[in-house]
Amino acid sequence: MKRRRVAALISGRGSNMAALLAAAESPDYPAEIALVLSNRADAAGLAHAATRGVPTAVVDSRGFRGDRAGFEAAMEAEFGRHGIELIALAGFMRVLTEGFVTRWDGRMVNVHPSLLPCFPGLDTHARALAAGVRLHGCTVHLVTAGVDEGPILAQAAVPVLPDDTEATLAARVLIEEHRLYPAALAWVAAGLVRVEDGRAVLSGVDAASGCLANPLPSAPVLSKR
Ligand code: GAR
């Protein structure tokens, strides 16, 4: 099996990138993380990647004020140096140009901390709490030009509990991100995904595994009168 060479793009902590690295340690995994690239030199995840022996690069977005195409060209020069075939956005907090997204069409995935199309953008957990939703979660999707749009590969749902804060809800969702992202990236790397009418179609993947509900709901508890 030829493992596809993936660049994981981060801007901070890098826990999703770490989950991808851990998955890719299995020889059966169809991708290897060949590069961890950050737009910030102080991204904590860079150190984790380095300790695992994964090549890292910093393309500091602040050096390209207003020149997004220049920033992306610098990233793509790094991708070229490392033979990158796929991109996994993992907490990468820069909006990409349509040109870049088009060049990587079908070859770039993102993890987002909400059940898209609900709550695209920032502050997803606070917005979920404010909206009073009972289910929240995360989505892995192919990247298209619209922010947090693009064909959905997989989603995981978690309950929103009465005492939740932004932090407790984020932590519950993050556990699912770490399960979901390696699975969905593997489908793309293994060539199991095609797009029809703007939706992702998975071949050879158990249909239910693309829509994880976790935890499964327990029987309702009725209060006794
Ligand atoms: C994750 O929750 C990821 O879903 C989110 O940023 C966090 C990064 O954490 N991404 C976005 O909001 C992108 N729209 P990590 O650096 O520990 O993986």
PDB file of C-alpha atoms and ligand atoms in Angstrom:
ATOM      1  CA  MET A   1       0.000   0.000   0.000  1.00  0.00           C
ATOM      2  CA  LYS A   2       1.287   3.404  -0.969  1.00  0.00           C
ATOM      3  CA  ARG A   3       0.767   5.806   1.908  1.00  0.00           C
ATOM      4  CA  ARG A   4      -0.341   9.268   0.851  1.00  0.00           C
ATOM      5  CA  ARG A   5       1.859  12.117   2.081  1.00  0.00           C
ATOM      6  CA  VAL A   6      -0.152  14.537   4.191  1.00  0.00           C
ATOM      7  CA  ALA A   7       0.651  18.030   5.448  1.00  0.00           C
ATOM      8  CA  ALA A   8      -1.138  18.844   8.703  1.00  0.00           C
ATOM      9  CA  LEU A   9      -1.680  22.593   9.011  1.00  0.00           C
ATOM     10  CA  ILE A  10      -1.973  24.024  12.511  1.00  0.00           C
ATOM     11  CA  SER A  11      -2.152  27.389  14.220  1.00  0.00           C
ATOM     12  CA  GLY A  12      -1.972  26.399  17.893  1.00  0.00           C
ATOM     13  CA  ARG A  13      -2.296  23.453  20.247  1.00  0.00           C
ATOM     14  CA  GLY A  14      -2.331  20.803  17.546  1.00  0.00           C
ATOM     15  CA  SER A  15      -4.248  18.082  19.368  1.00  0.00           C
ATOM     16  CA  ASN A  16      -6.026  17.001  16.180  1.00  0.00           C
ATOM     17  CA  MET A  17      -2.697  16.866  14.386  1.00  0.00           C
ATOM     18  CA  ALA A  18      -1.426  14.690  17.257  1.00  0.00           C
ATOM     19  CA  ALA A  19      -4.411  12.383  16.779  1.00  0.00           C
ATOM     20  CA  LEU A  20      -3.583  12.076  13.075  1.00  0.00           C
ATOM     21  CA  LEU A  21       0.072  11.367  13.897  1.00  0.00           C
ATOM     22  CA  ALA A  22      -0.958   8.666  16.353  1.00  0.00           C
ATOM     23  CA  ALA A  23      -3.237   7.024  13.787  1.00  0.00           C
ATOM     24  CA  ALA A  24      -0.554   7.179  11.131  1.00  0.00           C
ATOM     25  CA  GLU A  25       1.810   5.225  13.373  1.00  0.00           C
ATOM     26  CA  SER A  26      -0.121   2.131  12.355  1.00  0.00           C
ATOM     27  CA  PRO A  27       1.473   0.613   9.232  1.00  0.00           C
ATOM     28  CA  ASP A  28      -2.027  -0.092   7.902  1.00  0.00           C
ATOM     29  CA  TYR A  29      -3.003   3.568   7.931  1.00  0.00           C
ATOM     30  CA  PRO A  30      -3.192   4.837   4.321  1.00  0.00           C
ATOM     31  CA  ALA A  31      -1.502   8.174   5.037  1.00  0.00           C
ATOM     32  CA  GLU A  32       1.625   9.453   6.695  1.00  0.00           C
ATOM     33  CA  ILE A  33       2.015  12.892   8.204  1.00  0.00           C
ATOM     34  CA  ALA A  34       4.984  14.041   6.169  1.00  0.00           C
ATOM     35  CA  LEU A  35       4.918  17.681   7.309  1.00  0.00           C
ATOM     36  CA  VAL A  36       3.401  19.766  10.086  1.00  0.00           C
ATOM     37  CA  LEU A  37       3.171  23.372   8.978  1.00  0.00           C
ATOM     38  CA  SER A  38       2.101  26.303  11.120  1.00  0.00           C
ATOM     39  CA  ASN A  39       1.397  29.916  10.280  1.00  0.00           C
ATOM     40  CA  ARG A  40       2.663  30.804  13.769  1.00  0.00           C
ATOM     41  CA  ALA A  41       6.095  30.058  15.183  1.00  0.00           C
ATOM     42  CA  ASP A  42       4.649  29.792  18.688  1.00  0.00           C
ATOM     43  CA  ALA A  43       2.137  27.035  17.837  1.00  0.00           C
ATOM     44  CA  ALA A  44       2.475  24.478  20.637  1.00  0.00           C
ATOM     45  CA  GLY A  45       1.839  21.588  18.267  1.00  0.00           C
ATOM     46  CA  LEU A  46       5.140  22.145  16.460  1.00  0.00           C
ATOM     47  CA  ALA A  47       7.094  20.821  19.435  1.00  0.00           C
ATOM     48  CA  HIS A  48       4.944  17.702  19.613  1.00  0.00           C
ATOM     49  CA  ALA A  49       5.538  16.975  15.926  1.00  0.00           C
ATOM     50  CA  ALA A  50       9.268  17.539  16.290  1.00  0.00           C
ATOM     51  CA  THR A  51       9.497  15.105  19.221  1.00  0.00           C
ATOM     52  CA  ARG A  52       7.833  12.520  16.985  1.00  0.00           C
ATOM     53  CA  GLY A  53      10.454  13.092  14.300  1.00  0.00           C
ATOM     54  CA  VAL A  54       7.991  14.705  11.892  1.00  0.00           C
ATOM     55  CA  PRO A  55       9.355  17.540   9.734  1.00  0.00           C
ATOM     56  CA  THR A  56       7.939  20.930  10.693  1.00  0.00           C
ATOM     57  CA  ALA A  57       7.789  24.282   8.935  1.00  0.00           C
ATOM     58  CA  VAL A  58       6.631  27.760   9.863  1.00  0.00           C
ATOM     59  CA  VAL A  59       5.257  30.119   7.250  1.00  0.00           C
ATOM     60  CA  ASP A  60       4.498  33.172   9.347  1.00  0.00           C
ATOM     61  CA  SER A  61       1.303  34.706   8.011  1.00  0.00           C
ATOM     62  CA  ARG A  62       2.201  38.043   9.645  1.00  0.00           C
ATOM     63  CA  GLY A  63       5.011  38.385   7.154  1.00  0.00           C
ATOM     64  CA  PHE A  64       2.471  38.451   4.304  1.00  0.00           C
ATOM     65  CA  ARG A  65       0.081  41.182   5.414  1.00  0.00           C
ATOM     66  CA  GLY A  66      -2.727  41.342   2.882  1.00  0.00           C
ATOM     67  CA  ASP A  67      -0.870  39.059   0.484  1.00  0.00           C
ATOM     68  CA  ARG A  68      -2.747  35.811   0.953  1.00  0.00           C
ATOM     69  CA  ALA A  69      -1.606  34.451  -2.403  1.00  0.00           C
ATOM     70  CA  GLY A  70       2.014  35.083  -1.418  1.00  0.00           C
ATOM     71  CA  PHE A  71       1.464  33.335   1.906  1.00  0.00           C
ATOM     72  CA  GLU A  72      -0.059  30.349   0.140  1.00  0.00           C
ATOM     73  CA  ALA A  73       2.731  30.239  -2.442  1.00  0.00           C
ATOM     74  CA  ALA A  74       5.231  30.022   0.422  1.00  0.00           C
ATOM     75  CA  MET A  75       3.236  27.167   1.950  1.00  0.00           C
ATOM     76  CA  GLU A  76       3.062  25.385  -1.389  1.00  0.00           C
ATOM     77  CA  ALA A  77       6.836  25.696  -1.760  1.00  0.00           C
ATOM     78  CA  GLU A  78       7.093  23.739   1.517  1.00  0.00           C
ATOM     79  CA  PHE A  79       4.569  21.212   0.252  1.00  0.00           C
ATOM     80  CA  GLY A  80       6.679  20.748  -2.879  1.00  0.00           C
ATOM     81  CA  ARG A  81       9.825  20.182  -0.812  1.00  0.00           C
ATOM     82  CA  HIS A  82       8.065  17.457   1.160  1.00  0.00           C
ATOM     83  CA  GLY A  83       6.149  15.783  -1.686  1.00  0.00           C
ATOM     84  CA  ILE A  84       2.771  16.603  -0.144  1.00  0.00           C
ATOM     85  CA  GLU A  85      -0.295  15.024  -1.763  1.00  0.00           C
ATOM     86  CA  LEU A  86      -3.042  15.844   0.753  1.00  0.00           C
ATOM     87  CA  ILE A  87      -3.689  18.650   3.242  1.00  0.00           C
ATOM     88  CA  ALA A  88      -5.353  18.194   6.627  1.00  0.00           C
ATOM     89  CA  LEU A  89      -6.380  21.476   8.231  1.00  0.00           C
ATOM     90  CA  ALA A  90      -6.151  20.904  11.971  1.00  0.00           C
ATOM     91  CA  GLY A  91      -7.058  24.055  13.815  1.00  0.00           C
ATOM     92  CA  PHE A  92      -5.565  26.181  11.043  1.00  0.00           C
ATOM     93  CA  MET A  93      -7.056  29.609  11.576  1.00  0.00           C
ATOM     94  CA  ARG A  94      -6.393  31.283   8.211  1.00  0.00           C
ATOM     95  CA  VAL A  95      -8.952  31.705   5.452  1.00  0.00           C
ATOM     96  CA  LEU A  96      -7.614  30.325   2.184  1.00  0.00           C
ATOM     97  CA  THR A  97      -8.055  31.897  -1.247  1.00  0.00           C
ATOM     98  CA  GLU A  98     -10.326  30.392  -3.845  1.00  0.00           C
ATOM     99  CA  GLY A  99      -7.286  29.741  -6.038  1.00  0.00           C
ATOM    100  CA  PHE A 100      -5.570  27.692  -3.357  1.00  0.00           C
ATOM    101  CA  VAL A 101      -8.744  25.780  -2.526  1.00  0.00           C
ATOM    102  CA  THR A 102      -9.309  25.016  -6.209  1.00  0.00           C
ATOM    103  CA  ARG A 103      -5.754  23.728  -6.650  1.00  0.00           C
ATOM    104  CA  TRP A 104      -6.268  21.334  -3.718  1.00  0.00           C
ATOM    105  CA  ASP A 105      -9.846  20.430  -4.609  1.00  0.00           C
ATOM    106  CA  GLY A 106     -10.692  16.972  -3.314  1.00  0.00           C
ATOM    107  CA  ARG A 107      -7.311  16.765  -1.596  1.00  0.00           C
ATOM    108  CA  MET A 108      -7.870  19.016   1.425  1.00  0.00           C
ATOM    109  CA  VAL A 109      -9.904  18.194   4.533  1.00  0.00           C
ATOM    110  CA  ASN A 110     -10.864  20.178   7.618  1.00  0.00           C
ATOM    111  CA  VAL A 111     -12.198  19.419  11.075  1.00  0.00           C
ATOM    112  CA  HIS A 112     -14.708  21.881  12.463  1.00  0.00           C
ATOM    113  CA  PRO A 113     -16.130  21.955  16.004  1.00  0.00           C
ATOM    114  CA  SER A 114     -19.836  21.923  15.212  1.00  0.00           C
ATOM    115  CA  LEU A 115     -22.409  19.870  13.376  1.00  0.00           C
ATOM    116  CA  LEU A 116     -22.218  21.768  10.108  1.00  0.00           C
ATOM    117  CA  PRO A 117     -24.024  23.515   8.538  1.00  0.00           C
ATOM    118  CA  CYS A 118     -24.870  24.778  12.044  1.00  0.00           C
ATOM    119  CA  PHE A 119     -22.378  27.217  13.496  1.00  0.00           C
ATOM    120  CA  PRO A 120     -19.744  27.757  10.819  1.00  0.00           C
ATOM    121  CA  GLY A 121     -16.991  30.178  11.815  1.00  0.00           C
ATOM    122  CA  LEU A 122     -15.702  30.938  15.295  1.00  0.00           C
ATOM    123  CA  ASP A 123     -16.965  30.495  18.875  1.00  0.00           C
ATOM    124  CA  THR A 124     -18.995  27.457  17.958  1.00  0.00           C
ATOM    125  CA  HIS A 125     -19.383  26.117  21.502  1.00  0.00           C
ATOM    126  CA  ALA A 126     -20.575  29.439  22.947  1.00  0.00           C
ATOM    127  CA  ARG A 127     -23.032  29.788  20.076  1.00  0.00           C
ATOM    128  CA  ALA A 128     -24.331  26.242  20.587  1.00  0.00           C
ATOM    129  CA  LEU A 129     -24.913  26.978  24.282  1.00  0.00           C
ATOM    130  CA  ALA A 130     -26.614  30.276  23.469  1.00  0.00           C
ATOM    131  CA  ALA A 131     -28.878  28.580  20.934  1.00  0.00           C
ATOM    132  CA  GLY A 132     -29.901  25.930  23.461  1.00  0.00           C
ATOM    133  CA  VAL A 133     -29.254  23.024  21.116  1.00  0.00           C
ATOM    134  CA  ARG A 134     -29.426  19.591  22.728  1.00  0.00           C
ATOM    135  CA  LEU A 135     -26.876  18.036  20.384  1.00  0.00           C
ATOM    136  CA  HIS A 136     -23.590  19.529  19.293  1.00  0.00           C
ATOM    137  CA  GLY A 137     -20.503  17.939  17.795  1.00  0.00           C
ATOM    138  CA  CYS A 138     -17.928  18.068  15.065  1.00  0.00           C
ATOM    139  CA  THR A 139     -17.633  17.624  11.335  1.00  0.00           C
ATOM    140  CA  VAL A 140     -14.873  16.553   8.974  1.00  0.00           C
ATOM    141  CA  HIS A 141     -15.401  17.852   5.461  1.00  0.00           C
ATOM    142  CA  LEU A 142     -13.661  18.396   2.157  1.00  0.00           C
ATOM    143  CA  VAL A 143     -12.641  22.031   1.807  1.00  0.00           C
ATOM    144  CA  THR A 144     -14.323  24.211  -0.777  1.00  0.00           C
ATOM    145  CA  ALA A 145     -14.174  27.976  -1.238  1.00  0.00           C
ATOM    146  CA  GLY A 146     -16.851  28.866   1.343  1.00  0.00           C
ATOM    147  CA  VAL A 147     -15.620  28.960   4.944  1.00  0.00           C
ATOM    148  CA  ASP A 148     -16.577  25.723   6.746  1.00  0.00           C
ATOM    149  CA  GLU A 149     -18.541  24.564   3.738  1.00  0.00           C
ATOM    150  CA  GLY A 150     -17.763  21.613   1.526  1.00  0.00           C
ATOM    151  CA  PRO A 151     -18.940  18.019   1.262  1.00  0.00           C
ATOM    152  CA  ILE A 152     -19.346  16.411   4.674  1.00  0.00           C
ATOM    153  CA  LEU A 153     -17.344  13.245   5.242  1.00  0.00           C
ATOM    154  CA  ALA A 154     -18.208  12.425   8.838  1.00  0.00           C
ATOM    155  CA  GLN A 155     -19.883  13.865  11.893  1.00  0.00           C
ATOM    156  CA  ALA A 156     -20.005  12.983  15.564  1.00  0.00           C
ATOM    157  CA  ALA A 157     -22.630  14.253  17.954  1.00  0.00           C
ATOM    158  CA  VAL A 158     -22.407  14.811  21.690  1.00  0.00           C
ATOM    159  CA  PRO A 159     -25.113  15.846  24.151  1.00  0.00           C
ATOM    160  CA  VAL A 160     -25.238  19.369  25.517  1.00  0.00           C
ATOM    161  CA  LEU A 161     -25.743  18.995  29.268  1.00  0.00           C
ATOM    162  CA  PRO A 162     -27.525  21.492  31.507  1.00  0.00           C
ATOM    163  CA  ASP A 163     -24.414  22.497  33.451  1.00  0.00           C
ATOM    164  CA  ASP A 164     -22.144  22.780  30.436  1.00  0.00           C
ATOM    165  CA  THR A 165     -19.767  25.668  30.045  1.00  0.00           C
ATOM    166  CA  GLU A 166     -17.970  26.504  26.845  1.00  0.00           C
ATOM    167  CA  ALA A 167     -14.948  24.616  28.221  1.00  0.00           C
ATOM    168  CA  THR A 168     -16.773  21.430  29.204  1.00  0.00           C
ATOM    169  CA  LEU A 169     -18.633  21.307  25.916  1.00  0.00           C
ATOM    170  CA  ALA A 170     -15.465  21.958  23.918  1.00  0.00           C
ATOM    171  CA  ALA A 171     -13.692  19.145  25.756  1.00  0.00           C
ATOM    172  CA  ARG A 172     -16.518  16.706  25.013  1.00  0.00           C
ATOM    173  CA  VAL A 173     -16.485  17.634  21.335  1.00  0.00           C
ATOM    174  CA  LEU A 174     -12.692  17.462  21.117  1.00  0.00           C
ATOM    175  CA  ILE A 175     -12.677  13.814  22.185  1.00  0.00           C
ATOM    176  CA  GLU A 176     -14.878  13.093  19.180  1.00  0.00           C
ATOM    177  CA  GLU A 177     -12.745  15.196  16.841  1.00  0.00           C
ATOM    178  CA  HIS A 178      -9.788  13.011  17.737  1.00  0.00           C
ATOM    179  CA  ARG A 179     -11.756   9.870  16.820  1.00  0.00           C
ATOM    180  CA  LEU A 180     -13.424  11.228  13.740  1.00  0.00           C
ATOM    181  CA  TYR A 181     -10.587  13.012  11.967  1.00  0.00           C
ATOM    182  CA  PRO A 182      -8.219  10.045  11.571  1.00  0.00           C
ATOM    183  CA  ALA A 183     -11.085   7.914  10.225  1.00  0.00           C
ATOM    184  CA  ALA A 184     -12.211  10.484   7.674  1.00  0.00           C
ATOM    185  CA  LEU A 185      -8.681  11.306   6.513  1.00  0.00           C
ATOM    186  CA  ALA A 186      -8.093   7.596   5.973  1.00  0.00           C
ATOM    187  CA  TRP A 187     -11.102   7.399   3.660  1.00  0.00           C
ATOM    188  CA  VAL A 188      -9.753  10.247   1.533  1.00  0.00           C
ATOM    189  CA  ALA A 189      -6.222   8.850   1.516  1.00  0.00           C
ATOM    190  CA  ALA A 190      -7.479   5.425   0.505  1.00  0.00           C
ATOM    191  CA  GLY A 191      -9.451   6.914  -2.405  1.00  0.00           C
ATOM    192  CA  LEU A 192     -12.837   5.904  -1.026  1.00  0.00           C
ATOM    193  CA  VAL A 193     -14.432   9.340  -1.443  1.00  0.00           C
ATOM    194  CA  ARG A 194     -16.007  10.862  -4.517  1.00  0.00           C
ATOM    195  CA  VAL A 195     -18.202  13.943  -4.771  1.00  0.00           C
ATOM    196  CA  GLU A 196     -21.604  13.834  -6.466  1.00  0.00           C
ATOM    197  CA  ASP A 197     -23.870  16.887  -6.591  1.00  0.00           C
ATOM    198  CA  GLY A 198     -21.808  18.572  -3.894  1.00  0.00           C
ATOM    199  CA  ARG A 199     -22.104  15.656  -1.499  1.00  0.00           C
ATOM    200  CA  ALA A 200     -19.445  13.174  -0.498  1.00  0.00           C
ATOM    201  CA  VAL A 201     -20.140   9.580  -1.439  1.00  0.00           C
ATOM    202  CA  LEU A 202     -18.101   6.918   0.333  1.00  0.00           C
ATOM    203  CA  SER A 203     -17.422   3.571  -1.258  1.00  0.00           C
ATOM    204  CA  GLY A 204     -16.472   0.565   0.805  1.00  0.00           C
ATOM    205  CA  VAL A 205     -17.246   2.376   4.046  1.00  0.00           C
ATOM    206  CA  ASP A 206     -19.998   1.165   6.339  1.00  0.00           C
ATOM    207  CA  ALA A 207     -22.646   3.875   5.918  1.00  0.00           C
ATOM    208  CA  ALA A 208     -23.225   4.213   9.653  1.00  0.00           C
ATOM    209  CA  SER A 209     -19.586   4.799  10.450  1.00  0.00           C
ATOM    210  CA  GLY A 210     -19.720   8.157   8.711  1.00  0.00           C
ATOM    211  CA  CYS A 211     -22.331   9.504  11.078  1.00  0.00           C
ATOM    212  CA  LEU A 212     -21.286   8.612  14.570  1.00  0.00           C
ATOM    213  CA  ALA A 213     -23.725   9.390  17.329  1.00  0.00           C
ATOM    214  CA  ASN A 214     -21.971   9.297  20.626  1.00  0.00           C
ATOM    215  CA  PRO A 215     -22.950   8.393  23.200  1.00  0.00           C
ATOM    216  CA  LEU A 216     -26.027   6.527  22.076  1.00  0.00           C
ATOM    217  CA  PRO A 217     -29.052   7.949  23.871  1.00  0.00           C
ATOM    218  CA  SER A 218     -30.221   6.025  26.899  1.00  0.00           C
ATOM    219  CA  ALA A 219     -33.883   5.378  27.593  1.00  0.00           C
ATOM    220  CA  PRO A 220     -35.680   8.542  28.718  1.00  0.00           C
ATOM    221  CA  VAL A 221     -36.086   8.919  32.449  1.00  0.00           C
ATOM    222  CA  LEU A 222     -39.624   9.940  33.325  1.00  0.00           C
ATOM    223  CA  SER A 223     -40.145  11.776  36.568  1.00  0.00           C
ATOM    224  CA  LYS A 224     -42.590  10.022  38.891  1.00  0.00           C
ATOM    225  CA  ARG A 225     -45.587  11.978  40.023  1.00  0.00           C
TER     226      ARG A 225
HETATM  227  C1  GAR B   1     -10.341  22.231  17.106  1.00  0.00           C
HETATM  228  O1  GAR B   1     -11.451  22.184  17.959  1.00  0.00           O
HETATM  229  C2  GAR B   1     -10.788  22.419  15.670  1.00  0.00           C
HETATM  230  O2  GAR B   1     -11.992  21.768  15.379  1.00  0.00           O
HETATM  231  C3  GAR B   1     -10.962  23.913  15.618  1.00  0.00           C
HETATM  232  O3  GAR B   1      -9.900  24.436  16.342  1.00  0.00           O
HETATM  233  C4  GAR B   1      -9.531  23.507  17.349  1.00  0.00           C
HETATM  234  C5  GAR B   1      -8.055  23.250  17.212  1.00  0.00           C
HETATM  235  O4  GAR B   1      -7.603  22.430  18.252  1.00  0.00           O
HETATM  236  N1  GAR B   1     -10.979  24.377  14.254  1.00  0.00           N
HETATM  237  C6  GAR B   1     -11.716  25.387  13.843  1.00  0.00           C
HETATM  238  O5  GAR B   1     -12.418  26.054  14.575  1.00  0.00           O
HETATM  239  C7  GAR B   1     -11.593  25.681  12.358  1.00  0.00           C
HETATM  240  N2  GAR B   1     -12.758  26.353  11.889  1.00  0.00           N
HETATM  241  P1  GAR B   1      -6.241  21.641  18.091  1.00  0.00           P
HETATM  242  O6  GAR B   1      -5.194  22.663  17.664  1.00  0.00           O
HETATM  243  O7  GAR B   1      -5.959  21.112  19.472  1.00  0.00           O
HETATM  244  O8  GAR B   1      -6.447  20.574  17.080  1.00  0.00           O
END
